[in-house]
Amino acid sequence: MRPLEGISVVELGMWVAAPAAATMLADWGADVVKVEAPTGDPNRYTLRHVGQDIDSAPPFETDNRGKRGIVLDLRSEEGKGVLERLLERADVFVTNLRPGALERLGLAPDELRARHPRLVVGTLTGYGWTGAERDRAGYDVSAFWARPGIAAMLNPAGEPPPGIRPGLGDRTAAANLVAGVLAALLRRERTGEGGVVDVSLLRSGTYANGNDLALQNFFGRRGRTRHRTEHESPLYNSYRAADDRWFWLVGLEGNRHWPGVVKALGREDLETDERFATGKERRAHVRELIAVFDEEFASRPLDEWAERFDAEGVWWAPVQTLAEVSADPQAEAVGAFVEQPGMGEAPPLRTVATPVAFWGVDDKPRGGAPTLGEHTDEVLRELDISGR
């Protein structure tokens, strides 16, 4: 039995963050009804938004599998009435509409809780429910990466921010929302009362950036992001092998990991070099040590270094391309990928699994993403309302 069997969820979401949270709940057994406007979730057309004449939308399918999809016009009293009927029988309501939009629809958390005391309301916003900027539009790149200082820390000071891949912050916030919803459901089991789970991209981003913000708050200044040629810990740095493949040494405990690295290099002489004899000296001579490492690592392909590293207990990881990740046997072993049914007549889709496995439970997707309004009549019949 999946852990959330018997839990009913209504999702009023778009793009990634709230839909991704609802997909986790669906994969884990919940019955999720996704409510869309007649025009549909804009993520259905994600590739068209960037100028590609393609109807396929693998990101949408990934973040909406296993749900039942209905279309409601919430500008009409009829549409609002159907949504209210859905919420009467729901355990959880998940949304990433902005506060002002929810208030205009009569769906603000306090209003919902007054009408449905057992309902767990999970809201995911860009900037939260309080403060002057609560209704500012917040996407992953703005409210998670840029505003919380993450983008500013990825490159050395003075360099422009790097390009940001889409959805990373959204899925981080989605996992936070799921954790909060589950905690609220557990509390409801004990008290009989629902509650409000308030997750924002901004607060999720500041939490993710917690190490640097803790140092900033304590010392009153930012840590330094260094170019790899002057990284303060040469044992915790990226290097390129002879076949142009990059890898990362992860010897965070310098004195512990130093002997294995020099043995793998076949450069035990470095242990007696006064410039590198201690962690303090290695930090003082980072440029020289990294230059030595660069020269040595450029002499062999990565597969040979992998054998040497593993033989000496060196902690490391390859910097993989997406194609390599998709073919990674360890990723396959941990269940990182799943095959889900295609949307409508589309072929099956190999995509990412949710990040949690339940031992002894089949948590594979039970269905693909719904086509726009695919289950409207079915759900209306369940509510004893005439379909279209």
CSV table of C-alpha atoms in Angstrom, one decimal:
chain,number,residue,atom,x,y,z
A,1,MET,CA,0.0,0.0,0.0
A,2,ARG,CA,1.3,3.4,-0.9
A,3,PRO,CA,1.7,5.6,2.1
A,4,LEU,CA,-0.9,8.2,1.0
A,5,GLU,CA,-3.6,5.9,-0.2
A,6,GLY,CA,-7.0,7.4,0.7
A,7,ILE,CA,-5.7,11.0,0.8
A,8,SER,CA,-7.5,13.4,-1.5
A,9,VAL,CA,-5.7,16.4,-2.9
A,10,VAL,CA,-6.9,19.3,-5.0
A,11,GLU,CA,-4.3,21.2,-6.9
A,12,LEU,CA,-4.7,24.7,-8.3
A,13,GLY,CA,-1.3,25.2,-9.6
A,14,MET,CA,0.8,26.1,-12.7
A,15,TRP,CA,4.3,25.9,-13.9
A,16,VAL,CA,6.5,23.8,-11.7
A,17,ALA,CA,6.5,24.3,-7.9
A,18,ALA,CA,3.0,23.4,-6.7
A,19,PRO,CA,2.4,20.9,-9.5
A,20,ALA,CA,5.7,19.1,-8.6
A,21,ALA,CA,4.6,18.9,-5.0
A,22,ALA,CA,1.3,17.5,-6.0
A,23,THR,CA,3.0,14.9,-8.2
A,24,MET,CA,5.0,13.7,-5.2
A,25,LEU,CA,1.8,13.2,-3.3
A,26,ALA,CA,0.2,11.4,-6.3
A,27,ASP,CA,3.2,9.1,-6.7
A,28,TRP,CA,2.9,8.2,-3.0
A,29,GLY,CA,-0.7,7.2,-3.4
A,30,ALA,CA,-2.9,10.3,-3.1
A,31,ASP,CA,-5.8,11.0,-5.4
A,32,VAL,CA,-4.9,14.3,-7.0
A,33,VAL,CA,-7.3,16.4,-9.0
A,34,LYS,CA,-5.6,19.1,-11.0
A,35,VAL,CA,-7.8,22.2,-11.6
A,36,GLU,CA,-6.9,24.2,-14.7
A,37,ALA,CA,-8.3,27.3,-16.4
A,38,PRO,CA,-9.8,26.7,-19.9
A,39,THR,CA,-6.5,27.9,-21.4
A,40,GLY,CA,-4.6,25.3,-19.4
A,41,ASP,CA,-1.5,25.4,-17.2
A,42,PRO,CA,1.1,27.5,-19.2
A,43,ASN,CA,3.7,24.8,-18.6
A,44,ARG,CA,1.8,22.6,-21.1
A,45,TYR,CA,3.3,25.0,-23.7
A,46,THR,CA,6.7,25.4,-22.2
A,47,LEU,CA,8.7,24.9,-25.4
A,48,ARG,CA,6.5,27.2,-27.3
A,49,HIS,CA,7.2,30.0,-24.8
A,50,VAL,CA,10.8,30.0,-25.9
A,51,GLY,CA,10.0,30.0,-29.6
A,52,GLN,CA,10.1,26.3,-30.4
A,53,ASP,CA,7.3,25.0,-32.7
A,54,ILE,CA,6.9,21.8,-30.6
A,55,ASP,CA,3.8,20.5,-28.9
A,56,SER,CA,5.6,18.0,-26.7
A,57,ALA,CA,6.1,19.2,-23.1
A,58,PRO,CA,8.2,16.6,-21.2
A,59,PRO,CA,8.6,18.9,-18.2
A,60,PHE,CA,4.9,19.3,-17.9
A,61,GLU,CA,4.4,15.5,-18.1
A,62,THR,CA,7.0,14.9,-15.4
A,63,ASP,CA,5.4,17.3,-13.0
A,64,ASN,CA,1.8,16.3,-13.6
A,65,ARG,CA,1.8,12.5,-13.9
A,66,GLY,CA,-0.7,10.4,-12.0
A,67,LYS,CA,-3.3,13.2,-11.6
A,68,ARG,CA,-6.8,13.6,-12.8
A,69,GLY,CA,-7.2,16.8,-14.8
A,70,ILE,CA,-10.3,19.0,-14.9
A,71,VAL,CA,-11.1,22.4,-16.4
A,72,LEU,CA,-13.0,25.0,-14.3
A,73,ASP,CA,-13.6,28.7,-15.1
A,74,LEU,CA,-13.1,30.2,-11.7
A,75,ARG,CA,-14.3,33.6,-13.0
A,76,SER,CA,-17.8,32.0,-13.0
A,77,GLU,CA,-20.0,31.2,-10.0
A,78,GLU,CA,-20.5,27.7,-11.5
A,79,GLY,CA,-16.7,27.1,-11.6
A,80,LYS,CA,-16.2,28.4,-8.0
A,81,GLY,CA,-19.1,26.1,-6.9
A,82,VAL,CA,-17.5,23.0,-8.3
A,83,LEU,CA,-14.2,23.8,-6.7
A,84,GLU,CA,-15.9,24.3,-3.4
A,85,ARG,CA,-17.5,20.9,-3.7
A,86,LEU,CA,-14.1,19.4,-4.4
A,87,LEU,CA,-12.6,21.1,-1.3
A,88,GLU,CA,-15.5,19.8,0.9
A,89,ARG,CA,-14.2,16.2,0.4
A,90,ALA,CA,-10.5,17.0,0.1
A,91,ASP,CA,-7.8,16.5,2.7
A,92,VAL,CA,-5.3,18.8,1.1
A,93,PHE,CA,-5.4,21.9,-1.1
A,94,VAL,CA,-2.1,22.8,-2.9
A,95,THR,CA,-1.7,26.0,-4.8
A,96,ASN,CA,0.9,28.5,-6.0
A,97,LEU,CA,-1.3,31.3,-7.0
A,98,ARG,CA,-0.3,34.7,-5.5
A,99,PRO,CA,-2.0,35.9,-2.3
A,100,GLY,CA,-4.0,38.6,-4.0
A,101,ALA,CA,-5.3,36.2,-6.6
A,102,LEU,CA,-6.4,33.7,-4.0
A,103,GLU,CA,-8.1,36.5,-2.0
A,104,ARG,CA,-10.0,37.6,-5.0
A,105,LEU,CA,-11.3,34.1,-5.6
A,106,GLY,CA,-12.3,33.6,-2.0
A,107,LEU,CA,-9.6,31.0,-1.5
A,108,ALA,CA,-7.3,32.7,1.0
A,109,PRO,CA,-6.1,30.2,3.7
A,110,ASP,CA,-8.1,31.8,6.5
A,111,GLU,CA,-11.3,31.7,4.5
A,112,LEU,CA,-10.8,28.1,3.4
A,113,ARG,CA,-10.0,27.0,7.0
A,114,ALA,CA,-13.2,28.7,8.2
A,115,ARG,CA,-15.3,26.8,5.7
A,116,HIS,CA,-13.3,23.5,5.9
A,117,PRO,CA,-11.6,23.1,9.3
A,118,ARG,CA,-10.0,19.8,8.5
A,119,LEU,CA,-8.4,20.9,5.3
A,120,VAL,CA,-4.7,21.2,5.1
A,121,VAL,CA,-3.9,24.3,2.9
A,122,GLY,CA,-0.5,24.2,1.2
A,123,THR,CA,0.5,27.5,-0.4
A,124,LEU,CA,3.7,28.0,-2.4
A,125,THR,CA,4.4,31.6,-3.2
A,126,GLY,CA,7.4,33.6,-4.5
A,127,TYR,CA,7.7,36.0,-1.5
A,128,GLY,CA,5.3,34.7,1.2
A,129,TRP,CA,2.0,36.1,2.6
A,130,THR,CA,3.4,39.0,4.6
A,131,GLY,CA,5.4,42.1,3.7
A,132,ALA,CA,5.1,44.8,1.0
A,133,GLU,CA,6.2,42.4,-1.8
A,134,ARG,CA,3.9,39.5,-1.1
A,135,ASP,CA,2.2,39.9,-4.5
A,136,ARG,CA,5.3,40.3,-6.6
A,137,ALA,CA,5.6,37.7,-9.3
A,138,GLY,CA,8.2,35.2,-8.2
A,139,TYR,CA,9.7,32.5,-10.4
A,140,ASP,CA,12.5,30.1,-9.5
A,141,VAL,CA,15.3,32.3,-11.0
A,142,SER,CA,14.1,35.4,-9.3
A,143,ALA,CA,12.8,34.4,-5.9
A,144,PHE,CA,15.0,31.4,-5.2
A,145,TRP,CA,18.3,32.1,-7.1
A,146,ALA,CA,18.6,35.8,-7.4
A,147,ARG,CA,16.9,37.3,-4.3
A,148,PRO,CA,18.4,35.0,-1.6
A,149,GLY,CA,22.0,35.6,-2.8
A,150,ILE,CA,22.6,32.2,-4.4
A,151,ALA,CA,23.3,33.5,-7.9
A,152,ALA,CA,25.7,36.1,-6.5
A,153,MET,CA,27.8,33.4,-4.8
A,154,LEU,CA,28.2,31.0,-7.7
A,155,ASN,CA,30.9,33.0,-9.4
A,156,PRO,CA,33.8,35.1,-7.9
A,157,ALA,CA,33.0,38.7,-7.0
A,158,GLY,CA,32.9,41.0,-9.9
A,159,GLU,CA,31.9,38.3,-12.4
A,160,PRO,CA,28.4,38.2,-13.9
A,161,PRO,CA,26.0,35.6,-12.5
A,162,PRO,CA,26.0,32.3,-14.3
A,163,GLY,CA,23.2,31.0,-16.4
A,164,ILE,CA,20.6,29.2,-14.2
A,165,ARG,CA,19.0,26.0,-15.2
A,166,PRO,CA,15.2,26.0,-14.8
A,167,GLY,CA,13.3,24.2,-12.0
A,168,LEU,CA,16.0,23.5,-9.4
A,169,GLY,CA,14.6,26.0,-6.9
A,170,ASP,CA,11.0,25.1,-7.8
A,171,ARG,CA,11.6,21.4,-7.0
A,172,THR,CA,13.5,22.3,-3.8
A,173,ALA,CA,10.5,24.4,-2.6
A,174,ALA,CA,8.1,21.7,-3.8
A,175,ALA,CA,9.9,19.2,-1.5
A,176,ASN,CA,9.6,21.7,1.4
A,177,LEU,CA,5.9,22.0,0.7
A,178,VAL,CA,5.4,18.3,0.7
A,179,ALA,CA,7.2,17.9,4.0
A,180,GLY,CA,5.0,20.6,5.6
A,181,VAL,CA,1.8,19.1,4.2
A,182,LEU,CA,2.7,15.7,5.7
A,183,ALA,CA,3.5,17.3,9.1
A,184,ALA,CA,0.2,19.1,9.0
A,185,LEU,CA,-1.7,15.8,8.1
A,186,LEU,CA,0.1,14.1,11.1
A,187,ARG,CA,-1.0,16.9,13.4
A,188,ARG,CA,-4.6,16.6,12.1
A,189,GLU,CA,-4.5,12.9,13.0
A,190,ARG,CA,-3.8,14.0,16.6
A,191,THR,CA,-6.0,17.0,16.9
A,192,GLY,CA,-8.7,16.7,14.2
A,193,GLU,CA,-7.8,20.2,12.8
A,194,GLY,CA,-6.2,21.1,9.5
A,195,GLY,CA,-3.8,23.9,9.1
A,196,VAL,CA,-1.9,26.2,6.7
A,197,VAL,CA,1.5,25.3,5.3
A,198,ASP,CA,3.2,28.5,4.0
A,199,VAL,CA,6.3,27.9,1.7
A,200,SER,CA,8.0,30.6,-0.4
A,201,LEU,CA,10.7,30.4,-2.9
A,202,LEU,CA,12.5,33.2,-1.0
A,203,ARG,CA,12.6,31.4,2.3
A,204,SER,CA,13.5,28.2,0.6
A,205,GLY,CA,16.4,29.9,-1.1
A,206,THR,CA,17.7,31.5,2.1
A,207,TYR,CA,17.5,28.2,3.8
A,208,ALA,CA,19.4,26.5,0.9
A,209,ASN,CA,22.0,29.3,1.1
A,210,GLY,CA,22.2,28.8,4.9
A,211,ASN,CA,26.0,28.2,5.1
A,212,ASP,CA,27.0,31.5,3.5
A,213,LEU,CA,24.2,33.5,5.2
A,214,ALA,CA,25.3,32.1,8.6
A,215,LEU,CA,28.8,33.3,7.9
A,216,GLN,CA,27.5,36.7,6.6
A,217,ASN,CA,25.4,37.2,9.7
A,218,PHE,CA,28.2,36.2,12.1
A,219,PHE,CA,31.2,38.0,10.4
A,220,GLY,CA,29.3,40.8,8.7
A,221,ARG,CA,30.8,40.0,5.3
A,222,ARG,CA,30.4,37.4,2.5
A,223,GLY,CA,32.7,34.5,2.0
A,224,ARG,CA,34.8,34.5,-1.1
A,225,THR,CA,33.9,32.5,-4.1
A,226,ARG,CA,37.2,31.7,-5.8
A,227,HIS,CA,38.3,30.7,-9.3
A,228,ARG,CA,39.3,27.1,-9.3
A,229,THR,CA,42.9,27.9,-9.8
A,230,GLU,CA,43.0,29.6,-6.4
A,231,HIS,CA,40.5,27.6,-4.5
A,232,GLU,CA,41.4,27.6,-0.8
A,233,SER,CA,41.1,23.8,-0.6
A,234,PRO,CA,42.9,22.0,-3.6
A,235,LEU,CA,41.6,18.7,-2.3
A,236,TYR,CA,38.0,20.0,-2.7
A,237,ASN,CA,38.2,21.3,-6.3
A,238,SER,CA,37.5,20.4,-9.9
A,239,TYR,CA,40.1,19.0,-12.3
A,240,ARG,CA,40.3,17.9,-16.0
A,241,ALA,CA,41.7,14.5,-17.1
A,242,ALA,CA,43.6,13.8,-20.3
A,243,ASP,CA,40.4,12.9,-22.1
A,244,ASP,CA,38.9,16.4,-21.3
A,245,ARG,CA,36.5,14.9,-18.8
A,246,TRP,CA,36.1,16.8,-15.6
A,247,PHE,CA,35.9,15.4,-12.1
A,248,TRP,CA,35.7,16.7,-8.5
A,249,LEU,CA,37.9,15.8,-5.6
A,250,VAL,CA,35.9,15.9,-2.4
A,251,GLY,CA,38.6,15.7,0.2
A,252,LEU,CA,37.0,18.1,2.5
A,253,GLU,CA,39.0,16.8,5.5
A,254,GLY,CA,42.4,17.9,4.2
A,255,ASN,CA,44.7,16.1,6.5
A,256,ARG,CA,42.7,12.9,6.4
A,257,HIS,CA,42.4,12.8,2.6
A,258,TRP,CA,45.8,14.2,1.6
A,259,PRO,CA,47.8,10.9,1.8
A,260,GLY,CA,45.4,9.0,-0.5
A,261,VAL,CA,45.5,11.6,-3.1
A,262,VAL,CA,49.3,11.8,-3.3
A,263,LYS,CA,49.5,8.0,-3.5
A,264,ALA,CA,46.9,7.9,-6.3
A,265,LEU,CA,49.0,10.5,-8.1
A,266,GLY,CA,52.2,8.5,-7.5
A,267,ARG,CA,53.7,11.7,-6.0
A,268,GLU,CA,54.5,10.7,-2.4
A,269,ASP,CA,57.3,13.3,-2.7
A,270,LEU,CA,54.6,15.9,-2.2
A,271,GLU,CA,54.2,14.8,1.4
A,272,THR,CA,57.7,16.0,2.3
A,273,ASP,CA,57.5,19.2,0.3
A,274,GLU,CA,57.5,22.0,2.9
A,275,ARG,CA,54.9,24.0,0.9
A,276,PHE,CA,52.3,21.2,1.2
A,277,ALA,CA,53.3,19.5,4.5
A,278,THR,CA,50.3,20.8,6.5
A,279,GLY,CA,46.8,22.0,5.8
A,280,LYS,CA,47.9,25.5,6.6
A,281,GLU,CA,50.8,25.4,4.2
A,282,ARG,CA,48.7,23.9,1.5
A,283,ARG,CA,46.3,26.8,1.9
A,284,ALA,CA,49.1,29.3,1.7
A,285,HIS,CA,50.4,27.7,-1.6
A,286,VAL,CA,47.1,26.8,-3.3
A,287,ARG,CA,48.2,28.1,-6.7
A,288,GLU,CA,51.3,26.0,-6.7
A,289,LEU,CA,49.5,22.9,-5.6
A,290,ILE,CA,46.7,23.2,-8.0
A,291,ALA,CA,49.1,23.8,-10.8
A,292,VAL,CA,50.9,20.5,-9.8
A,293,PHE,CA,47.5,18.7,-9.7
A,294,ASP,CA,46.5,20.2,-13.1
A,295,GLU,CA,49.6,18.9,-14.7
A,296,GLU,CA,49.4,15.4,-13.2
A,297,PHE,CA,45.7,14.9,-13.8
A,298,ALA,CA,46.1,16.0,-17.5
A,299,SER,CA,48.4,13.0,-18.0
A,300,ARG,CA,45.8,10.2,-17.8
A,301,PRO,CA,42.2,9.7,-18.9
A,302,LEU,CA,39.5,9.7,-16.2
A,303,ASP,CA,38.9,6.0,-16.2
A,304,GLU,CA,42.5,5.4,-15.1
A,305,TRP,CA,42.2,8.0,-12.4
A,306,ALA,CA,39.0,6.4,-11.2
A,307,GLU,CA,40.8,3.1,-10.7
A,308,ARG,CA,43.6,4.8,-8.8
A,309,PHE,CA,41.3,6.9,-6.7
A,310,ASP,CA,39.2,4.0,-5.7
A,311,ALA,CA,42.3,1.9,-4.9
A,312,GLU,CA,43.5,4.5,-2.5
A,313,GLY,CA,40.2,5.5,-1.0
A,314,VAL,CA,40.1,8.9,-2.6
A,315,TRP,CA,36.7,10.6,-2.4
A,316,TRP,CA,35.7,12.0,-5.8
A,317,ALA,CA,32.9,12.2,-8.4
A,318,PRO,CA,32.8,12.6,-12.2
A,319,VAL,CA,31.2,15.8,-13.6
A,320,GLN,CA,28.7,14.1,-15.8
A,321,THR,CA,26.8,15.3,-18.8
A,322,LEU,CA,23.0,14.7,-18.8
A,323,ALA,CA,23.5,11.9,-21.2
A,324,GLU,CA,25.9,10.2,-18.8
A,325,VAL,CA,23.5,10.7,-15.9
A,326,SER,CA,20.7,9.1,-17.9
A,327,ALA,CA,22.9,6.1,-18.5
A,328,ASP,CA,24.5,6.0,-15.0
A,329,PRO,CA,24.0,2.5,-13.5
A,330,GLN,CA,24.1,3.8,-10.0
A,331,ALA,CA,21.4,6.3,-10.7
A,332,GLU,CA,19.4,3.4,-12.2
A,333,ALA,CA,20.1,1.3,-9.2
A,334,VAL,CA,18.7,3.9,-6.7
A,335,GLY,CA,15.6,4.3,-8.9
A,336,ALA,CA,16.3,7.8,-10.0
A,337,PHE,CA,14.4,7.3,-13.3
A,338,VAL,CA,11.0,5.9,-14.1
A,339,GLU,CA,9.0,5.3,-17.2
A,340,GLN,CA,5.5,6.8,-17.1
A,341,PRO,CA,2.6,6.5,-19.5
A,342,GLY,CA,2.5,9.2,-22.2
A,343,MET,CA,-0.1,12.0,-22.1
A,344,GLY,CA,-3.0,11.2,-24.4
A,345,GLU,CA,-1.7,9.3,-27.4
A,346,ALA,CA,2.0,10.2,-26.7
A,347,PRO,CA,4.5,7.4,-26.2
A,348,PRO,CA,5.8,6.5,-22.8
A,349,LEU,CA,8.2,8.9,-21.2
A,350,ARG,CA,11.4,8.1,-19.3
A,351,THR,CA,11.8,10.8,-16.7
A,352,VAL,CA,12.9,11.4,-13.1
A,353,ALA,CA,11.4,9.7,-10.1
A,354,THR,CA,10.4,11.6,-6.9
A,355,PRO,CA,13.4,11.8,-4.5
A,356,VAL,CA,12.1,9.4,-1.9
A,357,ALA,CA,11.8,5.6,-2.0
A,358,PHE,CA,9.6,3.5,0.3
A,359,TRP,CA,11.0,0.1,0.8
A,360,GLY,CA,8.6,-2.7,-0.1
A,361,VAL,CA,6.2,-0.2,-1.9
A,362,ASP,CA,5.6,0.1,-5.6
A,363,ASP,CA,5.7,3.9,-6.0
A,364,LYS,CA,6.0,4.0,-9.8
A,365,PRO,CA,3.7,6.5,-11.6
A,366,ARG,CA,0.2,5.1,-11.9
A,367,GLY,CA,-0.6,7.2,-14.9
A,368,GLY,CA,0.6,9.9,-17.3
A,369,ALA,CA,-0.2,13.6,-17.1
A,370,PRO,CA,-3.8,14.4,-18.0
A,371,THR,CA,-4.7,16.0,-21.3
A,372,LEU,CA,-6.5,19.4,-20.7
A,373,GLY,CA,-9.8,18.6,-19.0
A,374,GLU,CA,-9.5,14.9,-19.5
A,375,HIS,CA,-11.3,13.9,-16.3
A,376,THR,CA,-13.8,16.8,-16.0
A,377,ASP,CA,-16.9,14.7,-16.7
A,378,GLU,CA,-15.6,11.9,-14.4
A,379,VAL,CA,-15.0,14.2,-11.5
A,380,LEU,CA,-18.3,16.0,-12.0
A,381,ARG,CA,-20.2,12.7,-11.9
A,382,GLU,CA,-18.5,11.8,-8.6
A,383,LEU,CA,-19.8,15.2,-7.3
A,384,ASP,CA,-23.3,14.4,-8.7
A,385,ILE,CA,-23.0,17.3,-11.0
A,386,SER,CA,-24.0,17.0,-14.7
A,387,GLY,CA,-21.0,16.9,-17.0
A,388,ARG,CA,-20.5,18.9,-20.1
